Coordinates of C-alpha atoms in Angstrom, one line a residue:
Chain A
M1 CA 106.2 56.1 102.3
K2 CA 106.7 57.5 105.8
N3 CA 105.8 61.1 106.6
L4 CA 108.8 63.2 107.4
H5 CA 107.6 65.2 110.3
T6 CA 104.5 63.7 111.8
I7 CA 102.9 64.3 115.2
A8 CA 99.4 63.7 116.4
Q9 CA 96.9 66.4 115.8
K10 CA 93.7 67.0 117.8
P11 CA 92.0 70.2 116.6
D12 CA 89.1 71.4 118.6
L13 CA 87.8 74.7 120.0
S14 CA 86.8 75.1 123.6
R15 CA 83.2 75.8 124.2
R16 CA 83.8 79.3 125.3
D17 CA 85.7 80.0 122.1
S18 CA 82.8 78.7 120.1
F19 CA 80.4 81.1 121.7
K20 CA 82.9 83.9 121.1
S21 CA 83.2 82.8 117.4
I22 CA 79.4 82.8 117.0
G23 CA 79.3 86.3 118.4
L24 CA 82.0 87.5 116.2
F25 CA 80.4 85.9 113.2
M26 CA 77.1 87.8 113.9
L27 CA 79.2 91.0 114.2
A28 CA 80.9 90.2 110.9
L29 CA 77.5 89.7 109.2
T30 CA 76.3 93.1 110.3
T31 CA 79.4 95.0 109.4
Q32 CA 80.6 93.1 106.3
G33 CA 78.5 95.0 103.7
K34 CA 80.0 98.5 104.4
S35 CA 83.8 97.9 104.6
A36 CA 84.8 96.4 101.2
H37 CA 87.9 98.5 100.8
T38 CA 89.7 100.4 103.5
S39 CA 90.5 104.0 102.5
E40 CA 94.1 105.1 102.4
K41 CA 93.5 107.4 105.4
A42 CA 92.1 104.5 107.4
M43 CA 95.0 102.3 106.3
K44 CA 97.4 104.8 107.7
Q45 CA 95.7 104.3 111.1
F46 CA 95.8 100.5 110.8
R47 CA 98.2 99.0 113.3
V48 CA 99.9 95.7 112.8
V49 CA 102.0 94.6 115.8
I50 CA 104.5 91.7 115.3
I51 CA 105.8 89.8 118.3
G52 CA 109.3 88.5 117.6
G53 CA 112.0 89.7 115.2
G54 CA 113.3 86.3 114.1
I55 CA 112.9 84.9 110.6
G56 CA 109.1 84.7 110.9
G57 CA 108.6 88.2 112.4
A58 CA 111.1 90.0 110.2
S59 CA 109.7 88.4 107.1
A60 CA 106.2 89.4 108.2
A61 CA 107.3 93.1 108.6
K62 CA 109.3 93.3 105.4
Y63 CA 106.7 91.6 103.1
L64 CA 103.7 93.4 104.6
R65 CA 105.5 96.7 103.8
I66 CA 106.1 95.5 100.3
L67 CA 102.4 94.7 99.9
N68 CA 101.1 97.8 101.7
P69 CA 102.9 101.2 101.9
H70 CA 100.4 102.7 104.4
V71 CA 99.8 100.5 107.5
Q72 CA 101.7 101.0 110.7
I73 CA 104.1 98.1 111.4
T74 CA 105.7 97.6 114.8
V75 CA 108.0 94.7 115.7
V76 CA 108.6 93.9 119.4
E77 CA 112.0 92.2 119.9
P78 CA 114.2 92.1 123.0
N79 CA 117.5 91.7 121.1
P80 CA 119.2 94.5 119.2
E81 CA 120.3 92.0 116.5
Y82 CA 119.3 88.6 115.1
I83 CA 121.7 85.7 114.8
F84 CA 120.7 83.3 112.1
C85 CA 120.1 79.7 113.1
P86 CA 120.5 78.3 109.5
G87 CA 124.2 77.7 109.0
S88 CA 125.1 78.0 112.7
N89 CA 126.5 74.5 113.1
E90 CA 129.4 75.8 111.0
I91 CA 130.5 77.8 114.0
F92 CA 131.9 74.6 115.6
P93 CA 134.4 73.7 112.9
G94 CA 135.0 77.5 112.3
W95 CA 133.7 77.6 108.8
C96 CA 131.8 80.7 109.7
S97 CA 131.8 83.1 112.6
I98 CA 128.9 84.4 114.7
K99 CA 129.4 87.7 113.0
D100 CA 128.8 86.1 109.6
L101 CA 125.3 85.1 110.8
T102 CA 124.4 88.3 112.5
V103 CA 122.0 90.9 111.0
T104 CA 120.7 94.2 112.4
Y105 CA 117.2 95.6 112.3
N106 CA 118.4 98.8 110.5
I107 CA 117.1 97.8 107.1
L108 CA 113.7 96.8 108.6
K109 CA 113.5 100.2 110.2
Q110 CA 114.8 102.4 107.4
R111 CA 113.9 100.6 104.1
Y112 CA 110.6 99.1 105.3
N113 CA 109.5 101.9 107.6
T114 CA 109.0 99.6 110.6
Q115 CA 109.1 100.6 114.2
V116 CA 111.3 98.1 116.1
I117 CA 110.8 98.2 119.9
K118 CA 113.5 96.6 122.0
D119 CA 111.4 94.9 124.7
F120 CA 109.7 91.7 125.7
A121 CA 106.0 91.2 124.8
Q122 CA 104.2 90.1 128.0
H123 CA 100.4 90.2 128.0
I124 CA 97.7 90.5 125.4
D125 CA 94.4 92.0 126.4
Y126 CA 92.2 90.5 123.6
D127 CA 89.2 92.6 124.4
R128 CA 91.0 96.0 124.2
K129 CA 93.4 94.6 121.6
M130 CA 96.3 95.8 123.6
L131 CA 99.7 94.4 124.2
S132 CA 101.7 95.1 127.4
L133 CA 105.5 95.1 127.3
A134 CA 107.9 94.1 130.0
K135 CA 109.2 97.6 130.6
G136 CA 105.7 98.9 131.1
G137 CA 104.7 100.2 127.7
T138 CA 101.6 99.2 125.8
L139 CA 100.7 98.9 122.2
F140 CA 97.3 98.8 120.6
Y141 CA 96.8 96.7 117.5
D142 CA 94.3 96.0 114.8
K143 CA 96.1 92.8 113.8
L144 CA 98.6 90.9 115.9
I145 CA 101.2 88.6 114.4
V146 CA 102.8 86.2 116.9
S147 CA 106.2 84.7 116.0
P148 CA 108.1 84.0 119.2
G149 CA 109.8 80.8 118.3
P150 CA 109.7 77.6 120.4
T151 CA 110.5 77.1 124.1
F152 CA 113.2 74.6 124.8
D153 CA 111.7 72.3 127.4
Y154 CA 114.8 71.5 129.5
A155 CA 112.7 70.0 132.2
G156 CA 111.4 67.5 129.6
I157 CA 114.6 65.6 130.3
E158 CA 114.6 64.6 134.0
G159 CA 117.5 66.1 135.9
Y160 CA 118.2 68.6 133.1
S161 CA 117.7 72.4 133.4
K162 CA 118.6 75.6 131.7
D163 CA 121.2 76.3 134.4
L164 CA 122.9 73.0 133.6
A165 CA 122.7 73.8 129.9
D166 CA 124.3 77.2 130.5
T167 CA 127.1 75.8 132.6
H168 CA 127.9 72.1 131.9
F169 CA 125.7 70.4 129.3
P170 CA 124.9 72.8 126.5
A171 CA 121.9 72.4 124.2
A172 CA 123.2 75.1 121.9
W173 CA 119.9 74.8 119.9
H174 CA 120.0 78.4 118.9
V175 CA 123.1 80.6 118.7
S176 CA 123.8 81.7 122.3
P177 CA 126.6 81.5 124.9
Q178 CA 125.8 77.8 125.0
T179 CA 127.1 77.5 121.4
L180 CA 130.6 78.8 122.4
L181 CA 130.5 76.6 125.5
L182 CA 129.9 73.5 123.3
K183 CA 132.6 74.6 120.9
Q184 CA 135.1 74.9 123.8
Q185 CA 134.1 71.5 125.1
I186 CA 134.6 69.9 121.7
K187 CA 138.1 71.4 121.4
S188 CA 139.1 70.3 124.9
L189 CA 137.6 66.8 124.7
K190 CA 140.1 64.4 126.1
Q191 CA 141.9 62.1 123.6
G192 CA 139.7 59.1 123.0
G193 CA 136.7 60.7 124.8
T194 CA 133.0 60.4 123.9
L195 CA 130.7 63.2 122.9
C196 CA 127.0 62.4 123.1
I197 CA 124.3 64.3 121.1
S198 CA 120.8 63.4 122.2
I199 CA 117.9 64.1 119.8
P200 CA 114.4 64.6 121.1
D201 CA 111.1 63.4 119.5
T202 CA 109.8 65.5 116.6
P203 CA 108.8 68.2 116.2
Y204 CA 112.0 70.1 117.0
R205 CA 113.6 73.0 115.2
C206 CA 115.4 72.0 111.9
P207 CA 115.1 68.2 111.6
P208 CA 118.4 67.5 109.8
A209 CA 120.5 69.9 112.1
P210 CA 121.5 67.3 114.8
Y211 CA 122.9 65.0 112.1
E212 CA 124.6 67.9 110.5
R213 CA 126.2 68.9 113.8
A214 CA 127.3 65.3 114.6
T215 CA 128.9 65.1 111.1
F216 CA 130.7 68.5 111.5
I217 CA 132.0 67.4 115.0
A218 CA 133.1 64.0 113.7
H219 CA 135.2 65.9 111.0
M220 CA 136.8 68.0 113.8
L221 CA 137.6 64.9 115.8
K222 CA 138.9 62.9 112.9
K223 CA 141.5 65.6 112.4
N224 CA 142.6 66.3 116.0
N225 CA 141.3 63.5 118.2
P226 CA 140.9 60.4 116.0
A227 CA 140.3 58.0 118.9
A228 CA 137.4 60.0 120.1
K229 CA 133.8 59.3 119.3
V230 CA 130.5 61.1 118.5
L231 CA 127.5 59.1 119.8
I232 CA 124.1 60.1 118.5
L233 CA 121.3 59.1 120.8
D234 CA 118.2 59.3 118.7
S235 CA 114.5 59.3 119.7
Q236 CA 113.5 58.8 116.1
K237 CA 113.5 55.6 114.1
D238 CA 113.7 57.2 110.7
F239 CA 115.3 60.5 110.1
I240 CA 115.5 63.1 107.4
F241 CA 118.3 62.4 104.8
D242 CA 118.7 58.9 106.2
N243 CA 119.3 57.8 102.7
I244 CA 122.5 60.0 102.5
Y245 CA 124.0 60.4 106.0
P246 CA 124.7 56.7 106.8
Y247 CA 126.3 56.3 103.3
Y248 CA 128.5 59.3 104.0
W249 CA 129.4 58.2 107.6
E250 CA 130.4 54.7 106.3
K251 CA 132.7 56.3 103.8
H252 CA 134.3 58.8 106.2
F253 CA 133.8 57.7 109.8
S254 CA 133.8 53.8 109.6
F255 CA 130.1 54.0 110.6
G256 CA 128.8 50.6 111.6
K257 CA 132.3 49.2 112.4
S258 CA 134.1 48.8 115.8
D259 CA 136.5 51.7 115.2
A260 CA 133.7 54.1 114.1
I261 CA 134.2 57.8 114.9
L262 CA 130.5 58.3 114.7
E263 CA 127.8 56.0 116.0
R264 CA 124.0 56.2 116.2
I265 CA 121.8 54.5 118.8
G266 CA 118.2 54.5 117.7
P267 CA 115.1 54.3 120.0
E268 CA 115.0 50.5 119.6
D269 CA 118.4 50.4 121.4
G270 CA 117.6 52.9 124.1
G271 CA 118.6 56.1 122.2
H272 CA 115.4 57.9 123.3
I273 CA 116.9 59.8 126.3
V274 CA 114.6 60.6 129.2
K275 CA 116.9 61.4 132.0
L276 CA 120.3 63.0 132.9
D277 CA 122.5 61.9 135.8
A278 CA 124.6 65.1 135.9
S279 CA 127.1 63.9 138.5
A280 CA 127.9 60.7 136.6
K281 CA 127.8 62.6 133.2
T282 CA 125.4 59.9 132.1
L283 CA 122.3 60.0 129.9
I284 CA 119.6 57.4 130.5
G285 CA 117.3 56.0 127.9
Q286 CA 113.7 55.0 128.0
N287 CA 114.4 51.4 129.2
G288 CA 117.2 52.4 131.6
Q289 CA 120.1 52.1 129.2
K290 CA 123.0 54.2 130.3
F291 CA 125.3 56.3 128.1
K292 CA 128.3 57.9 129.7
G293 CA 129.9 60.8 127.9
D294 CA 132.7 63.3 128.5
V295 CA 130.7 66.0 126.6
L296 CA 126.9 65.9 126.6
N297 CA 125.1 68.0 124.0
I298 CA 121.4 67.5 125.0
I299 CA 118.9 68.9 122.6
P300 CA 115.8 69.2 124.8
P301 CA 112.2 68.6 123.5
H302 CA 110.4 71.7 122.3
K303 CA 107.0 73.2 122.9
A304 CA 105.2 76.5 122.1
A305 CA 106.6 79.7 123.4
K306 CA 106.0 80.5 127.1
F307 CA 104.4 83.8 125.8
A308 CA 101.9 81.7 123.8
F309 CA 101.0 79.6 126.8
D310 CA 100.7 82.6 129.1
N311 CA 98.3 84.2 126.6
H312 CA 96.0 81.3 125.9
L313 CA 97.1 80.6 122.4
V314 CA 98.2 77.0 123.0
Q315 CA 96.3 73.7 122.9
D316 CA 98.3 70.7 124.3
Q317 CA 101.9 71.8 123.4
W318 CA 101.5 74.0 120.3
C319 CA 99.4 76.8 118.9
P320 CA 96.6 75.6 116.6
V321 CA 96.0 77.8 113.5
E322 CA 93.9 77.8 110.3
Y323 CA 96.4 77.0 107.5
K324 CA 94.7 79.2 105.0
D325 CA 95.9 82.4 106.6
Y326 CA 97.6 81.3 109.9
T327 CA 94.9 82.9 112.1
S328 CA 94.8 81.5 115.6
L329 CA 92.0 79.0 116.3
K330 CA 91.8 80.4 119.8
Q331 CA 91.8 84.2 119.5
K332 CA 90.4 86.7 117.0
D333 CA 92.6 89.0 114.9
V334 CA 95.7 87.0 115.9
Y335 CA 98.0 85.3 113.4
I336 CA 100.6 82.8 114.6
I337 CA 103.6 81.7 112.5
G338 CA 106.9 79.9 112.8
D339 CA 108.1 77.2 115.2
T340 CA 105.5 77.9 117.9
I341 CA 102.5 76.6 115.8
L342 CA 101.4 73.0 115.5
G343 CA 102.2 73.1 111.8
D344 CA 102.3 69.4 111.2
P345 CA 103.3 68.1 108.6
M346 CA 105.4 71.2 108.1
P347 CA 108.8 71.0 109.8
K348 CA 110.0 73.8 112.0
T349 CA 112.4 75.6 109.7
G350 CA 113.2 79.2 108.9
Y351 CA 112.3 78.7 105.3
I352 CA 108.8 77.6 106.3
A353 CA 108.4 80.5 108.8
S354 CA 109.2 83.0 106.1
N355 CA 106.7 81.5 103.8
Q356 CA 104.1 81.3 106.5
A357 CA 104.8 85.0 107.2
R358 CA 104.0 85.9 103.5
V359 CA 100.7 83.9 103.6
A360 CA 99.7 85.7 106.8
V361 CA 100.5 89.2 105.7
Q362 CA 98.9 88.7 102.3
A363 CA 95.7 87.6 104.1
I364 CA 95.9 90.8 106.2
N365 CA 96.4 93.0 103.2
D366 CA 93.6 91.2 101.3
E367 CA 91.2 91.9 104.1
L368 CA 92.1 95.6 104.0
H369 CA 91.3 95.5 100.3
G370 CA 88.0 93.7 100.8
R371 CA 89.2 90.4 99.4
S372 CA 89.0 87.0 101.2
P373 CA 92.4 85.3 101.6
G374 CA 93.6 83.3 98.6
T375 CA 94.9 79.8 98.5
P376 CA 98.1 79.5 100.5
F377 CA 101.3 78.2 98.9
M378 CA 104.0 76.6 101.0
V379 CA 107.4 75.1 100.1
N380 CA 110.4 74.2 102.1
D381 CA 113.6 74.0 100.2
C382 CA 116.9 73.2 101.8
I383 CA 120.4 72.9 100.5
A384 CA 122.5 71.4 103.3
M385 CA 126.2 70.9 103.7
V386 CA 127.5 67.5 104.9
E387 CA 130.9 69.0 104.7
Q388 CA 132.5 71.7 102.5
G389 CA 132.3 70.3 99.0
F390 CA 129.6 67.8 99.7
G391 CA 126.0 69.1 99.7
M392 CA 122.6 67.6 99.5
T393 CA 119.2 68.9 98.9
L394 CA 115.5 68.5 99.8
S395 CA 112.4 70.1 98.4
E396 CA 109.0 69.8 100.0
I397 CA 105.6 71.2 98.9
F398 CA 102.6 71.6 101.2
R399 CA 99.2 71.7 99.5
Y400 CA 96.1 73.3 101.1
A401 CA 93.6 70.5 101.7
G402 CA 90.6 72.4 103.1
K403 CA 89.4 74.3 106.1
N404 CA 90.5 72.9 109.5
K405 CA 92.6 70.3 107.8
P406 CA 96.4 69.9 108.0
L407 CA 98.3 70.6 104.7
E408 CA 99.3 67.7 102.6
A409 CA 103.0 67.2 102.2
R410 CA 105.2 65.8 99.4
H411 CA 109.0 65.7 99.7
Y412 CA 111.8 64.8 97.3
I413 CA 115.4 64.0 98.2
P414 CA 117.6 63.1 95.3
G415 CA 120.1 60.3 95.6
V416 CA 123.9 60.5 95.5
D417 CA 125.9 60.0 92.3
K418 CA 129.0 57.9 92.4
N419 CA 131.5 60.5 91.1
G420 CA 130.3 63.1 93.6
F421 CA 129.9 65.9 91.0
Q422 CA 126.4 66.8 92.0
Q423 CA 127.4 66.8 95.7
K424 CA 130.2 69.2 95.0
M425 CA 127.9 71.5 93.2
L426 CA 125.3 71.4 96.0
G427 CA 128.1 72.1 98.5
S428 CA 128.7 75.5 96.9
E429 CA 125.0 76.1 96.4
A430 CA 124.5 75.5 100.2
R431 CA 126.7 78.4 101.0
A432 CA 125.0 80.7 98.4
W433 CA 121.6 79.6 99.7
Q434 CA 122.4 80.7 103.2
E435 CA 123.4 84.1 102.1
N436 CA 120.5 84.6 99.8
F437 CA 118.0 83.3 102.4
K438 CA 119.4 85.8 104.9
R439 CA 118.9 88.6 102.4
S440 CA 115.4 87.5 101.5
V441 CA 114.4 88.2 105.1
F442 CA 116.6 91.1 106.2
S443 CA 117.9 93.0 103.2
Chain B
M1 CA 129.8 73.0 51.9
F2 CA 131.8 70.1 53.1
N3 CA 133.4 72.3 55.7
S4 CA 130.0 73.2 57.2
L5 CA 128.8 69.6 57.3
Y6 CA 132.1 68.7 59.0
K7 CA 131.3 71.3 61.6
K8 CA 127.8 70.0 62.1
I9 CA 129.1 66.5 62.7
I10 CA 131.6 67.7 65.3
L11 CA 128.9 69.7 67.0
L12 CA 126.5 66.8 67.0
F13 CA 129.3 64.6 68.4
L14 CA 130.0 67.1 71.1
F15 CA 126.3 67.4 71.9
L16 CA 125.9 63.7 72.2
S17 CA 128.9 63.2 74.4
I18 CA 127.7 65.9 76.8
T19 CA 124.2 64.5 76.9
L20 CA 125.7 61.0 77.5
A21 CA 127.9 62.3 80.2
W22 CA 124.8 63.8 81.9
S23 CA 122.7 60.7 81.6
Q24 CA 125.7 58.7 82.9
Q25 CA 125.3 60.8 86.0
D26 CA 121.9 59.4 86.7
I27 CA 122.9 55.8 85.9
N28 CA 125.9 56.1 88.2
I29 CA 123.8 56.5 91.4
S30 CA 124.9 55.0 94.6
I31 CA 122.0 56.2 96.7
Q32 CA 118.4 56.2 95.5
A33 CA 116.0 59.2 95.8
Q34 CA 113.3 59.4 98.4
Q35 CA 109.9 60.9 97.9
G36 CA 106.4 61.0 99.4
P37 CA 104.1 60.6 101.3
M38 CA 101.7 62.5 98.9
T39 CA 102.0 61.3 95.3
L40 CA 102.6 63.7 92.5
E41 CA 99.1 62.9 91.1
K42 CA 97.4 63.8 94.4
N43 CA 99.5 67.0 94.6
F44 CA 98.1 68.1 91.2
K45 CA 94.6 67.1 92.2
L46 CA 94.7 69.2 95.4
A47 CA 96.2 72.1 93.4
D48 CA 93.3 71.9 90.9
R49 CA 90.7 71.7 93.7
Y50 CA 91.4 75.3 95.0
P51 CA 91.9 78.6 93.2
I52 CA 95.5 79.2 92.1
P53 CA 97.6 81.0 94.8
S54 CA 98.4 84.7 94.0
A55 CA 101.4 85.2 91.6
W56 CA 103.1 87.2 94.4
L57 CA 102.9 84.3 96.8
L58 CA 104.0 81.8 94.1
A59 CA 106.9 84.0 93.0
N60 CA 108.1 84.9 96.5
A61 CA 108.1 81.2 97.6
C62 CA 111.3 81.3 95.4
A63 CA 112.7 84.2 97.5
G64 CA 114.4 82.0 100.0
C65 CA 117.0 81.0 97.3
H66 CA 116.6 83.6 94.6
G67 CA 115.9 86.6 96.8
T68 CA 113.0 89.0 97.1
D69 CA 111.1 89.0 93.8
G70 CA 113.8 86.7 92.4
A71 CA 116.2 89.7 92.2
E72 CA 119.3 88.5 94.0
M73 CA 122.3 88.6 91.7
D74 CA 124.2 85.6 92.9
T75 CA 126.6 83.7 90.7
V76 CA 125.8 80.2 92.0
I77 CA 122.0 80.7 92.3
P78 CA 121.0 82.9 89.3
P79 CA 118.3 85.7 89.5
I80 CA 114.9 85.1 87.9
A81 CA 113.7 88.8 88.0
G82 CA 113.1 90.1 84.5
M83 CA 113.3 86.7 82.9
D84 CA 111.5 86.3 79.6
K85 CA 108.2 84.5 80.0
K86 CA 108.8 81.9 77.4
V87 CA 112.3 81.1 78.6
F88 CA 111.1 80.7 82.2
I89 CA 108.3 78.3 81.1
E90 CA 110.6 76.3 78.8
M91 CA 113.2 76.0 81.6
M92 CA 110.7 74.9 84.2
K93 CA 109.3 72.3 81.8
A94 CA 112.8 71.1 81.1
Y95 CA 113.4 70.7 84.8
Q96 CA 110.1 68.9 85.2
S97 CA 111.0 66.4 82.5
E98 CA 114.4 65.8 84.1
K99 CA 116.2 66.9 80.9
A100 CA 118.9 68.5 82.9
S101 CA 119.6 66.1 85.8
K102 CA 117.6 64.3 88.4
S103 CA 119.5 65.8 91.3
I104 CA 119.7 69.4 90.3
V105 CA 117.7 71.5 92.9
M106 CA 115.4 73.0 90.3
T107 CA 114.3 69.5 89.1
L108 CA 112.8 68.8 92.6
V109 CA 111.4 72.3 93.0
A110 CA 109.7 72.3 89.6
K111 CA 108.2 68.8 89.7
P112 CA 105.0 69.5 91.8
L113 CA 104.1 72.8 90.1
T114 CA 101.1 72.9 87.8
S115 CA 101.3 74.6 84.3
N116 CA 99.1 77.4 85.6
E117 CA 101.4 78.0 88.5
I118 CA 104.4 78.1 86.2
S119 CA 102.7 80.5 83.8
A120 CA 101.7 82.8 86.7
M121 CA 105.3 82.8 88.0
A122 CA 106.6 83.5 84.5
E123 CA 104.2 86.4 84.0
Y124 CA 105.2 87.8 87.4
F125 CA 109.0 87.5 87.0
S126 CA 108.8 88.9 83.4
Q127 CA 107.4 92.1 84.9
I128 CA 110.0 92.6 87.6
K129 CA 112.9 94.9 86.8
A130 CA 116.2 93.0 86.7
S131 CA 118.0 95.1 89.3
E132 CA 119.4 93.8 92.5
W133 CA 117.0 93.9 95.5
T134 CA 119.7 94.1 98.2
Q135 CA 121.4 97.4 98.6
K136 CA 125.1 97.7 98.9
N137 CA 126.5 97.7 102.4
W138 CA 123.2 96.5 103.7
N139 CA 124.7 94.7 106.7
K140 CA 128.0 96.5 107.1
D141 CA 127.0 98.1 110.5
V142 CA 126.4 94.8 112.2
K143 CA 127.7 94.3 115.7
V144 CA 127.7 91.0 117.5
P145 CA 126.7 90.9 121.2
N146 CA 129.6 91.0 123.7
W147 CA 129.5 87.3 124.5
A148 CA 129.9 86.4 120.8
E149 CA 133.2 88.2 120.2
E150 CA 135.4 85.6 118.7
K151 CA 138.2 85.6 116.1
K152 CA 137.4 84.2 112.7
E153 CA 139.5 81.1 112.2
A154 CA 141.4 80.1 109.1
K155 CA 139.6 77.6 106.9

């Protein structure tokens, strides 16, 4: 059975880091005996700084406070609010508004006694354990949790750029003005026009989301522009929920027939897009195949956050970590969670990020109490909406398999029953899940 | 006497037809399930090789759906905070054995958990007070950024 979210992994430490580790190990040997349990007074001086107030960062702050009433917790986040990515494809058909997905940091500040600083994290001085902020401030830390999310690598598609995404060919891969631009373009697509959605190689944020988006848009077109077409240009041969989506598309969008509202071109037919010809509104596949569209929604490839690259936390494209506690393999006293880590075989989802956050903060709290970190426990559960009243679900577990080894994954996606009863139930559960998930992080 | 037997027969008949209807669900499948790549056996083997994760971590892996400490009072996804130990264990075992339905979410979630993990979760949740975690009006003061002002559309 195929692995759902596989990429190659090449773990190794640079030579300089190894020397550093040996030094730190010796230091640890000499100091270990005396600090079994940190006193309450010392804990009150203990500073945990969290970079990023998304699902990973906010979960880290909230659950660290639940575990430990004393330590100082500071979150550095440039935005005054967070807009949830899970559920955000529903903005297109208008099943939810951006406001429905927005949360403030007030609960984090008030209920969980967290300092939230509205600024960009810029530079880490690992020797002085000091973080510099864009506006000139500095923060000292004892432990640093890095959760900045991924970078969308617009330049990974030749001819594409953030400017073009902001003005003409939105990626809309997190909720931003590009989301509303794409919504506008869907609504004003000419009768009988073509809308292309190009999907990059894994790993990218939320594996089923492009197919969900294509399905929601196809529903909109079926109603208002039935001669139009959604064309999925896919870099992946197999995809998540590929037992359910094609079945659903056949039923509702004549998938596979000449009058299909929704079509999918896999990598074997040139669906792996490498280039954009902006003036011709054309996407170009690996072997030169051309796909012209009236609207182009280009999901760019992802890599680790620029912040992580700038601060030497990256190897190849992602941040390598030890999966027992999410400590960086490159820097001491740094924990990295969420979409910016290698993570394989874990997919890049909010559910995963919040579970990673709990593993990391438990490890920090354990260390403060003189315990070594326990065995991590990771699950990824998803209840997704194909449309209102048709849901589907996926459950994954990731077992710890030893030091310096990736976790081992097992997923289960149930089938579809003929009378649609389960799907109807899952449809309403999907909505409830979104709300409860939001609360599990921010309430 | 006859009356009570009569009642029993009706109840038995009702029970059987409900059970049949449920199992019918699973026979009537148009798309098969997908699972892997690790087998269930290997999953249990790996779980047994290392110390059991903390009860807090196990229980809050459920938080994404059931809320912090399982204390989100939703009507569609029920709370687990404060649940009786025995009831929790019985329900999880029932899910594992597919007594309910193959495609109910909890069937998939329960499947890879060891008995020790289920017991640890049961112990944890039984000690949590069954009062709602989320406070009223928790997100009432939310403001969207200027660019995101749009009118909510009719469904």
